[in-house]
PDB file of C-alpha atoms in Angstrom:
ATOM      1  CA  MET U   4     125.865 105.979 130.519  1.00 46.00           C
ATOM      2  CA  SER U   5     126.700 102.917 128.702  1.00 49.00           C
ATOM      3  CA  ALA U   6     126.457 102.487 124.855  1.00 49.00           C
ATOM      4  CA  PRO U   7     123.564 100.132 125.016  1.00 53.00           C
ATOM      5  CA  GLU U   8     121.699 102.975 126.620  1.00 52.00           C
ATOM      6  CA  ASP U   9     123.276 105.642 124.354  1.00 48.00           C
ATOM      7  CA  GLU U  10     121.699 103.521 121.251  1.00 48.00           C
ATOM      8  CA  GLU U  11     118.193 103.556 123.023  1.00 52.00           C
ATOM      9  CA  ARG U  12     118.283 107.102 123.164  1.00 51.00           C
ATOM     10  CA  LEU U  13     119.108 107.152 119.678  1.00 43.00           C
ATOM     11  CA  LEU U  14     116.527 104.854 118.062  1.00 51.00           C
ATOM     12  CA  LEU U  15     113.895 106.388 116.205  1.00 57.00           C
ATOM     13  CA  LEU U  16     110.203 106.898 117.621  1.00 53.00           C
ATOM     14  CA  THR U  17     108.824 104.157 115.472  1.00 55.00           C
ATOM     15  CA  GLN U  18     111.288 101.846 116.691  1.00 63.00           C
ATOM     16  CA  ARG U  19     111.199 102.844 120.791  1.00 63.00           C
ATOM     17  CA  TRP U  20     107.231 102.869 120.645  1.00 64.00           C
ATOM     18  CA  PRO U  21     105.865 101.257 117.296  1.00 67.00           C
ATOM     19  CA  ARG U  22     102.333 101.059 118.538  1.00 70.00           C
ATOM     20  CA  ALA U  23     102.132 104.546 119.572  1.00 73.00           C
ATOM     21  CA  SER U  24     104.002 105.600 116.606  1.00 72.00           C
ATOM     22  CA  LYS U  25     101.619 103.952 114.490  1.00 72.00           C
ATOM     23  CA  PHE U  26      98.386 105.460 115.920  1.00 77.00           C
ATOM     24  CA  LEU U  27      99.998 108.743 115.849  1.00 78.00           C
ATOM     25  CA  LEU U  28     100.881 108.603 112.026  1.00 75.00           C
ATOM     26  CA  SER U  29      97.832 107.093 111.155  1.00 75.00           C
ATOM     27  CA  GLY U  30      95.679 109.563 112.995  1.00 77.00           C
ATOM     28  CA  CYS U  31      97.625 112.495 111.709  1.00 81.00           C
ATOM     29  CA  ALA U  32      97.242 111.121 107.686  1.00 78.00           C
ATOM     30  CA  ALA U  33      93.532 110.527 108.405  1.00 79.00           C
ATOM     31  CA  THR U  34      93.368 113.957 109.701  1.00 84.00           C
ATOM     32  CA  VAL U  35      94.658 115.446 106.662  1.00 84.00           C
ATOM     33  CA  ALA U  36      92.577 113.662 104.011  1.00 82.00           C
ATOM     34  CA  GLU U  37      89.624 114.508 106.258  1.00 83.00           C
ATOM     35  CA  LEU U  38      90.508 118.368 105.973  1.00 87.00           C
ATOM     36  CA  ALA U  39      90.642 117.658 102.400  1.00 88.00           C
ATOM     37  CA  THR U  40      87.451 115.752 101.831  1.00 87.00           C
ATOM     38  CA  PHE U  41      85.195 117.111 104.185  1.00 87.00           C
ATOM     39  CA  PRO U  42      83.191 119.505 101.970  1.00 90.00           C
ATOM     40  CA  LEU U  43      82.514 116.341  99.929  1.00 88.00           C
ATOM     41  CA  ASP U  44      81.386 114.519 103.194  1.00 82.00           C
ATOM     42  CA  LEU U  45      78.983 117.430 104.074  1.00 82.00           C
ATOM     43  CA  THR U  46      77.366 118.204 100.557  1.00 86.00           C
ATOM     44  CA  LYS U  47      76.319 114.099 100.810  1.00 82.00           C
ATOM     45  CA  THR U  48      74.754 114.617 104.215  1.00 77.00           C
ATOM     46  CA  ARG U  49      72.843 117.315 102.903  1.00 77.00           C
ATOM     47  CA  LEU U  50      71.919 115.674  99.989  1.00 80.00           C
ATOM     48  CA  GLN U  51      70.830 112.885 101.500  1.00 73.00           C
ATOM     49  CA  MET U  52      68.795 114.728 104.108  1.00 71.00           C
ATOM     50  CA  GLN U  53      67.155 116.931 101.948  1.00 68.00           C
ATOM     51  CA  GLY U  54      66.087 113.961  99.489  1.00 60.00           C
ATOM     52  CA  GLU U  55      64.420 112.180 102.822  1.00 55.00           C
ATOM     53  CA  ALA U  56      62.659 115.270 104.135  1.00 53.00           C
ATOM     54  CA  ALA U  57      61.445 115.985 100.842  1.00 52.00           C
ATOM     55  CA  LEU U  58      60.308 112.624 100.273  1.00 51.00           C
ATOM     56  CA  ALA U  59      58.435 112.565 103.414  1.00 51.00           C
ATOM     57  CA  ARG U  60      57.004 115.615 102.915  1.00 55.00           C
ATOM     58  CA  LEU U  61      55.659 115.946  99.147  1.00 52.00           C
ATOM     59  CA  GLY U  62      55.805 112.468  97.710  1.00 54.00           C
ATOM     60  CA  ASP U  63      56.543 112.312  94.074  1.00 54.00           C
ATOM     61  CA  SER U  64      56.887 115.958  93.620  1.00 53.00           C
ATOM     62  CA  ALA U  65      59.733 116.037  95.797  1.00 49.00           C
ATOM     63  CA  LYS U  66      61.871 116.470  93.207  1.00 52.00           C
ATOM     64  CA  GLU U  67      60.628 119.675  91.796  1.00 53.00           C
ATOM     65  CA  SER U  68      60.826 121.189  95.432  1.00 52.00           C
ATOM     66  CA  ALA U  69      64.379 120.099  96.053  1.00 55.00           C
ATOM     67  CA  PRO U  70      66.855 123.221  96.384  1.00 57.00           C
ATOM     68  CA  TYR U  71      69.673 121.526  95.829  1.00 54.00           C
ATOM     69  CA  ARG U  72      70.751 119.486  92.946  1.00 65.00           C
ATOM     70  CA  GLY U  73      73.862 117.576  92.625  1.00 76.00           C
ATOM     71  CA  MET U  74      77.455 118.003  94.877  1.00 80.00           C
ATOM     72  CA  VAL U  75      78.662 121.108  92.731  1.00 85.00           C
ATOM     73  CA  ARG U  76      75.269 122.828  93.465  1.00 85.00           C
ATOM     74  CA  THR U  77      74.784 121.618  96.936  1.00 84.00           C
ATOM     75  CA  ALA U  78      78.596 123.245  97.592  1.00 86.00           C
ATOM     76  CA  LEU U  79      77.629 126.444  95.693  1.00 88.00           C
ATOM     77  CA  GLY U  80      74.720 126.914  97.745  1.00 85.00           C
ATOM     78  CA  ILE U  81      76.262 126.246 101.131  1.00 84.00           C
ATOM     79  CA  ILE U  82      78.721 129.264 100.222  1.00 88.00           C
ATOM     80  CA  GLN U  83      76.171 131.563  98.778  1.00 87.00           C
ATOM     81  CA  GLU U  84      73.748 130.854 101.657  1.00 83.00           C
ATOM     82  CA  GLU U  85      75.685 130.107 104.600  1.00 82.00           C
ATOM     83  CA  GLY U  86      79.489 131.036 104.006  1.00 87.00           C
ATOM     84  CA  PHE U  87      82.630 129.329 102.718  1.00 91.00           C
ATOM     85  CA  LEU U  88      83.490 128.226 105.755  1.00 88.00           C
ATOM     86  CA  LYS U  89      80.108 126.368 106.479  1.00 84.00           C
ATOM     87  CA  LEU U  90      81.718 123.759 104.319  1.00 88.00           C
ATOM     88  CA  TRP U  91      83.962 122.608 107.181  1.00 87.00           C
ATOM     89  CA  GLN U  92      81.009 122.526 109.941  1.00 78.00           C
ATOM     90  CA  GLY U  93      81.495 119.580 111.995  1.00 74.00           C
ATOM     91  CA  VAL U  94      84.943 118.983 111.001  1.00 84.00           C
ATOM     92  CA  THR U  95      86.122 119.090 114.360  1.00 85.00           C
ATOM     93  CA  PRO U  96      84.323 115.854 115.590  1.00 83.00           C
ATOM     94  CA  ALA U  97      85.374 114.274 112.284  1.00 84.00           C
ATOM     95  CA  ILE U  98      89.026 114.908 112.852  1.00 88.00           C
ATOM     96  CA  TYR U  99      88.430 113.415 116.464  1.00 87.00           C
ATOM     97  CA  ARG U 100      86.507 110.416 115.086  1.00 87.00           C
ATOM     98  CA  HIS U 101      89.208 109.556 112.321  1.00 85.00           C
ATOM     99  CA  VAL U 102      92.212 110.259 114.748  1.00 88.00           C
ATOM    100  CA  VAL U 103      89.981 107.292 117.232  1.00 89.00           C
ATOM    101  CA  TYR U 104      89.114 105.465 114.385  1.00 90.00           C
ATOM    102  CA  SER U 105      92.267 105.191 112.344  1.00 86.00           C
ATOM    103  CA  GLY U 106      94.714 105.160 114.877  1.00 86.00           C
ATOM    104  CA  GLY U 107      92.605 101.907 117.033  1.00 88.00           C
ATOM    105  CA  ARG U 108      92.200  99.738 113.715  1.00 88.00           C
ATOM    106  CA  MET U 109      95.478  99.841 112.638  1.00 84.00           C
ATOM    107  CA  VAL U 110      96.899  99.459 116.306  1.00 86.00           C
ATOM    108  CA  THR U 111      94.466  96.419 116.536  1.00 90.00           C
ATOM    109  CA  TYR U 112      95.351  94.869 113.489  1.00 87.00           C
ATOM    110  CA  GLU U 113      99.223  95.105 113.637  1.00 83.00           C
ATOM    111  CA  HIS U 114      98.678  93.510 117.134  1.00 86.00           C
ATOM    112  CA  LEU U 115      96.362  90.853 115.783  1.00 87.00           C
ATOM    113  CA  ARG U 116      98.904  90.115 112.765  1.00 83.00           C
ATOM    114  CA  GLU U 117     102.205  89.883 114.866  1.00 81.00           C
ATOM    115  CA  VAL U 118     100.816  88.897 118.218  1.00 83.00           C
ATOM    116  CA  VAL U 119      97.597  87.097 117.973  1.00 83.00           C
ATOM    117  CA  PHE U 120      97.536  85.418 114.365  1.00 81.00           C
ATOM    118  CA  GLY U 121     101.234  85.456 113.548  1.00 75.00           C
ATOM    119  CA  LYS U 122     102.616  85.044 110.136  1.00 68.00           C
ATOM    120  CA  SER U 123     103.587  81.930 107.902  1.00 66.00           C
ATOM    121  CA  GLU U 124     107.029  80.593 108.025  1.00 66.00           C
ATOM    122  CA  ASP U 125     107.879  82.883 104.631  1.00 63.00           C
ATOM    123  CA  LYS U 126     106.683  85.992 106.612  1.00 65.00           C
ATOM    124  CA  HIS U 127     103.573  86.013 104.368  1.00 69.00           C
ATOM    125  CA  TYR U 128     100.425  86.955 105.946  1.00 71.00           C
ATOM    126  CA  PRO U 129      97.750  84.614 104.633  1.00 79.00           C
ATOM    127  CA  LEU U 130      94.453  85.813 103.424  1.00 80.00           C
ATOM    128  CA  TRP U 131      92.227  84.452 105.696  1.00 83.00           C
ATOM    129  CA  LYS U 132      94.032  86.085 108.623  1.00 85.00           C
ATOM    130  CA  SER U 133      94.195  89.633 107.246  1.00 85.00           C
ATOM    131  CA  VAL U 134      90.052  88.843 106.357  1.00 88.00           C
ATOM    132  CA  ILE U 135      89.383  87.726 110.147  1.00 91.00           C
ATOM    133  CA  GLY U 136      91.813  90.748 111.528  1.00 89.00           C
ATOM    134  CA  GLY U 137      90.612  93.384 109.054  1.00 90.00           C
ATOM    135  CA  MET U 138      86.769  92.887 110.361  1.00 93.00           C
ATOM    136  CA  MET U 139      88.058  92.846 113.875  1.00 94.00           C
ATOM    137  CA  ALA U 140      90.042  95.833 114.029  1.00 92.00           C
ATOM    138  CA  GLY U 141      87.137  97.776 112.098  1.00 92.00           C
ATOM    139  CA  VAL U 142      84.672  96.494 114.629  1.00 95.00           C
ATOM    140  CA  ILE U 143      86.927  97.884 117.422  1.00 94.00           C
ATOM    141  CA  GLY U 144      87.939 101.131 115.510  1.00 92.00           C
ATOM    142  CA  GLN U 145      84.373 101.891 115.012  1.00 93.00           C
ATOM    143  CA  PHE U 146      82.941 101.655 118.140  1.00 95.00           C
ATOM    144  CA  LEU U 147      85.817 103.321 120.008  1.00 93.00           C
ATOM    145  CA  ALA U 148      84.527 106.018 117.349  1.00 92.00           C
ATOM    146  CA  ASN U 149      80.905 106.093 117.291  1.00 92.00           C
ATOM    147  CA  PRO U 150      80.629 108.888 119.892  1.00 92.00           C
ATOM    148  CA  THR U 151      82.623 111.334 117.456  1.00 89.00           C
ATOM    149  CA  ASP U 152      80.972 109.866 114.315  1.00 87.00           C
ATOM    150  CA  LEU U 153      77.411 110.658 116.246  1.00 88.00           C
ATOM    151  CA  VAL U 154      78.331 114.095 116.930  1.00 87.00           C
ATOM    152  CA  LYS U 155      79.909 114.724 113.316  1.00 82.00           C
ATOM    153  CA  VAL U 156      76.730 113.672 111.938  1.00 79.00           C
ATOM    154  CA  GLN U 157      74.688 115.808 114.287  1.00 82.00           C
ATOM    155  CA  MET U 158      76.626 119.021 113.614  1.00 79.00           C
ATOM    156  CA  GLN U 159      76.456 118.600 109.970  1.00 71.00           C
ATOM    157  CA  MET U 160      72.934 119.189 109.995  1.00 74.00           C
ATOM    158  CA  GLU U 161      73.118 122.371 111.885  1.00 74.00           C
ATOM    159  CA  GLY U 162      73.234 124.471 108.951  1.00 63.00           C
ATOM    160  CA  LYS U 163      70.332 122.967 107.395  1.00 67.00           C
ATOM    161  CA  ARG U 164      68.269 123.661 110.504  1.00 72.00           C
ATOM    162  CA  LYS U 165      69.240 127.186 110.481  1.00 68.00           C
ATOM    163  CA  LEU U 166      68.286 127.406 107.030  1.00 62.00           C
ATOM    164  CA  GLU U 167      64.663 126.071 107.929  1.00 68.00           C
ATOM    165  CA  GLY U 168      64.223 128.754 110.490  1.00 72.00           C
ATOM    166  CA  LYS U 169      64.730 126.173 113.217  1.00 78.00           C
ATOM    167  CA  PRO U 170      66.885 126.387 116.456  1.00 82.00           C
ATOM    168  CA  LEU U 171      70.346 125.301 116.756  1.00 79.00           C
ATOM    169  CA  ARG U 172      71.127 122.287 118.822  1.00 84.00           C
ATOM    170  CA  PHE U 173      74.492 122.733 119.571  1.00 83.00           C
ATOM    171  CA  ARG U 174      76.772 125.442 120.241  1.00 82.00           C
ATOM    172  CA  GLY U 175      79.933 123.737 119.516  1.00 80.00           C
ATOM    173  CA  VAL U 176      81.563 119.982 119.663  1.00 84.00           C
ATOM    174  CA  HIS U 177      81.633 119.781 123.167  1.00 86.00           C
ATOM    175  CA  HIS U 178      78.339 121.404 123.990  1.00 88.00           C
ATOM    176  CA  ALA U 179      76.834 118.639 121.775  1.00 87.00           C
ATOM    177  CA  PHE U 180      78.829 115.740 123.514  1.00 89.00           C
ATOM    178  CA  ALA U 181      77.084 117.177 126.605  1.00 89.00           C
ATOM    179  CA  LYS U 182      73.734 117.468 125.412  1.00 89.00           C
ATOM    180  CA  ILE U 183      73.521 113.831 123.887  1.00 89.00           C
ATOM    181  CA  LEU U 184      75.215 112.572 127.198  1.00 89.00           C
ATOM    182  CA  ALA U 185      72.696 114.602 129.081  1.00 90.00           C
ATOM    183  CA  GLU U 186      69.563 113.682 127.142  1.00 90.00           C
ATOM    184  CA  GLY U 187      70.449 110.121 126.235  1.00 88.00           C
ATOM    185  CA  GLY U 188      73.188 108.678 128.776  1.00 90.00           C
ATOM    186  CA  ILE U 189      76.122 107.107 128.008  1.00 90.00           C
ATOM    187  CA  ARG U 190      73.906 104.711 125.510  1.00 90.00           C
ATOM    188  CA  GLY U 191      73.074 107.903 123.481  1.00 90.00           C
ATOM    189  CA  LEU U 192      76.753 108.258 122.676  1.00 90.00           C
ATOM    190  CA  TRP U 193      76.537 104.817 120.683  1.00 93.00           C
ATOM    191  CA  ALA U 194      73.452 105.379 118.769  1.00 89.00           C
ATOM    192  CA  GLY U 195      73.491 103.755 116.052  1.00 87.00           C
ATOM    193  CA  TRP U 196      76.891 101.568 116.537  1.00 91.00           C
ATOM    194  CA  ILE U 197      75.389  98.270 115.445  1.00 92.00           C
ATOM    195  CA  PRO U 198      74.824  99.426 111.593  1.00 92.00           C
ATOM    196  CA  ASN U 199      78.151 101.167 111.893  1.00 91.00           C
ATOM    197  CA  ILE U 200      80.300  98.236 113.094  1.00 93.00           C
ATOM    198  CA  GLN U 201      78.384  96.159 110.721  1.00 92.00           C
ATOM    199  CA  ARG U 202      79.822  98.492 107.490  1.00 91.00           C
ATOM    200  CA  ALA U 203      83.435  99.083 109.119  1.00 91.00           C
ATOM    201  CA  ALA U 204      83.501  95.165 109.544  1.00 93.00           C
ATOM    202  CA  LEU U 205      83.065  94.971 105.669  1.00 90.00           C
ATOM    203  CA  VAL U 206      84.962  98.013 105.112  1.00 87.00           C
ATOM    204  CA  ASN U 207      88.024  97.023 106.691  1.00 87.00           C
ATOM    205  CA  MET U 208      87.861  93.345 105.524  1.00 87.00           C
ATOM    206  CA  GLY U 209      88.343  94.996 101.767  1.00 82.00           C
ATOM    207  CA  ASP U 210      90.741  97.902 102.698  1.00 81.00           C
ATOM    208  CA  LEU U 211      93.186  96.063 105.213  1.00 83.00           C
ATOM    209  CA  THR U 212      93.163  92.729 103.753  1.00 82.00           C
ATOM    210  CA  THR U 213      93.903  94.762 100.109  1.00 81.00           C
ATOM    211  CA  TYR U 214      96.764  97.112 102.025  1.00 81.00           C
ATOM    212  CA  ASP U 215      98.574  93.856 102.950  1.00 79.00           C
ATOM    213  CA  THR U 216      98.256  91.963  99.802  1.00 81.00           C
ATOM    214  CA  VAL U 217      99.314  94.861  98.012  1.00 81.00           C
ATOM    215  CA  LYS U 218     102.265  95.498 100.133  1.00 80.00           C
ATOM    216  CA  HIS U 219     103.576  92.067 100.213  1.00 78.00           C
ATOM    217  CA  TYR U 220     103.469  91.721  96.109  1.00 81.00           C
ATOM    218  CA  LEU U 221     105.615  95.188  96.022  1.00 82.00           C
ATOM    219  CA  VAL U 222     107.897  93.703  98.198  1.00 81.00           C
ATOM    220  CA  LEU U 223     108.346  90.491  96.590  1.00 81.00           C
ATOM    221  CA  ASN U 224     108.276  91.968  93.217  1.00 82.00           C
ATOM    222  CA  THR U 225     110.050  95.196  92.763  1.00 83.00           C
ATOM    223  CA  PRO U 226     112.698  96.786  94.226  1.00 83.00           C
ATOM    224  CA  LEU U 227     111.034  98.277  97.048  1.00 80.00           C
ATOM    225  CA  GLU U 228     111.606  97.968 100.805  1.00 78.00           C
ATOM    226  CA  ASP U 229     109.118  97.268 103.764  1.00 73.00           C
ATOM    227  CA  ASN U 230     109.498 100.821 104.747  1.00 72.00           C
ATOM    228  CA  ILE U 231     107.277 104.189 105.042  1.00 69.00           C
ATOM    229  CA  MET U 232     107.296 104.893 101.320  1.00 74.00           C
ATOM    230  CA  THR U 233     106.186 100.779 100.443  1.00 76.00           C
ATOM    231  CA  HIS U 234     103.351 101.561 103.210  1.00 70.00           C
ATOM    232  CA  GLY U 235     102.445 104.989 101.694  1.00 71.00           C
ATOM    233  CA  LEU U 236     101.924 103.259  97.997  1.00 75.00           C
ATOM    234  CA  SER U 237      99.826 100.755  99.109  1.00 74.00           C
ATOM    235  CA  SER U 238      97.569 103.148 101.425  1.00 71.00           C
ATOM    236  CA  ASP U 239      96.827 105.249  97.922  1.00 69.00           C
ATOM    237  CA  LEU U 240      95.955 101.976  96.326  1.00 69.00           C
ATOM    238  CA  VAL U 241      93.661 101.226  99.079  1.00 68.00           C
ATOM    239  CA  GLY U 242      92.516 104.931  99.016  1.00 64.00           C
ATOM    240  CA  SER U 243      91.526 104.088  95.247  1.00 61.00           C
ATOM    241  CA  TYR U 244      89.903 101.103  96.350  1.00 57.00           C
ATOM    242  CA  LYS U 245      87.207 103.091  99.168  1.00 57.00           C
ATOM    243  CA  ALA U 246      86.820 105.812  96.781  1.00 51.00           C
ATOM    244  CA  ILE U 247      84.115 103.703  95.126  1.00 50.00           C
ATOM    245  CA  GLN U 248      82.536 102.191  98.112  1.00 50.00           C
ATOM    246  CA  CYS U 249      78.979 103.301  99.329  1.00 44.00           C
ATOM    247  CA  ASP U 250      78.268 104.589 102.684  1.00 49.00           C
ATOM    248  CA  PRO U 251      74.722 103.532 103.683  1.00 46.00           C
ATOM    249  CA  ALA U 252      75.311 102.718 107.377  1.00 48.00           C
ATOM    250  CA  GLN U 253      75.152 106.494 108.417  1.00 50.00           C
ATOM    251  CA  HIS U 254      71.459 107.085 107.825  1.00 48.00           C
ATOM    252  CA  PHE U 255      70.354 106.035 111.259  1.00 48.00           C
ATOM    253  CA  LEU U 256      72.946 108.674 113.000  1.00 51.00           C
ATOM    254  CA  LYS U 257      71.413 111.211 110.556  1.00 50.00           C
ATOM    255  CA  LYS U 258      67.661 110.821 111.854  1.00 52.00           C
ATOM    256  CA  ASN U 259      68.382 110.903 115.444  1.00 53.00           C
TER     257      ASN U 259
END
C-alpha cells in the first residue's frame, strides 16, 4: 500500500468526513443536553397545558383550582403521582428530534458558510451572511425534525391524560408515529410546522450568529486556536444566550 493511502487511513474521522462527523457530534451533544434538561421541558409543558385547560373550564377562578404551582411543585407532583421516571416521559422522540434538528442545522450552516456564501479575504464570516445562513439552517433543521417534535409534545401529555382518567392515546414512540400517520397522513406529521420554522429561524439567527462571532473573536484575541476547545467554549456562551429565550411557538402542537 502506498504512503498516501496509509496517511488517508490514519486521518481522523473529522478530517475524512467533516460533514458526517459534524452531524454526529452535534447530535451526541444535543442528546446529552436533552437528557439533562428534559424534566424542565416536561414540567413547563404541564404548566402551560394546565393553565390553558383551567382557563377554558373555569375562567377567572382557574388559579385556585390549579393542581400544580411553579416548576418545583409541578416536578414533585409528577414524581409523587406518576413516578420519578415519568419526568422523562417522551424523551425518546425528544432525542430523535434533537439529533435530526441539531445535526441538520449545523451541517446546513457549515455548508452555507463554506460553499454557498464563503468567507471574506481575512477568513472572517460577515455578520449579514451569518444571519441569513443561521435562519436558513434553522428552517431546514426544524422542518426535518417537525415529526419528532410533534410526537415529543404529544407524548409529554400522556401522563396528564392518565391523571384525568382519559384513555392513553399511544403505547410508545413508534405507535405514536404510526397513529398520527394513520389519522393525518404524511401532512399530519408536519402539523404546526409553520410557527415552528418561524421560531427556529429567529432562534438560529441568534445562536449560530453568536456562535460564529464569539468563535472568531476568541481565535483573534486569545491564545485559543480554531479547535474543539474553542468550539465548545463558543457553544457554552451560545447556550447561555438560549437559556433566556421563550418558547411560544409550541402551543399549536400541544393543542392538537
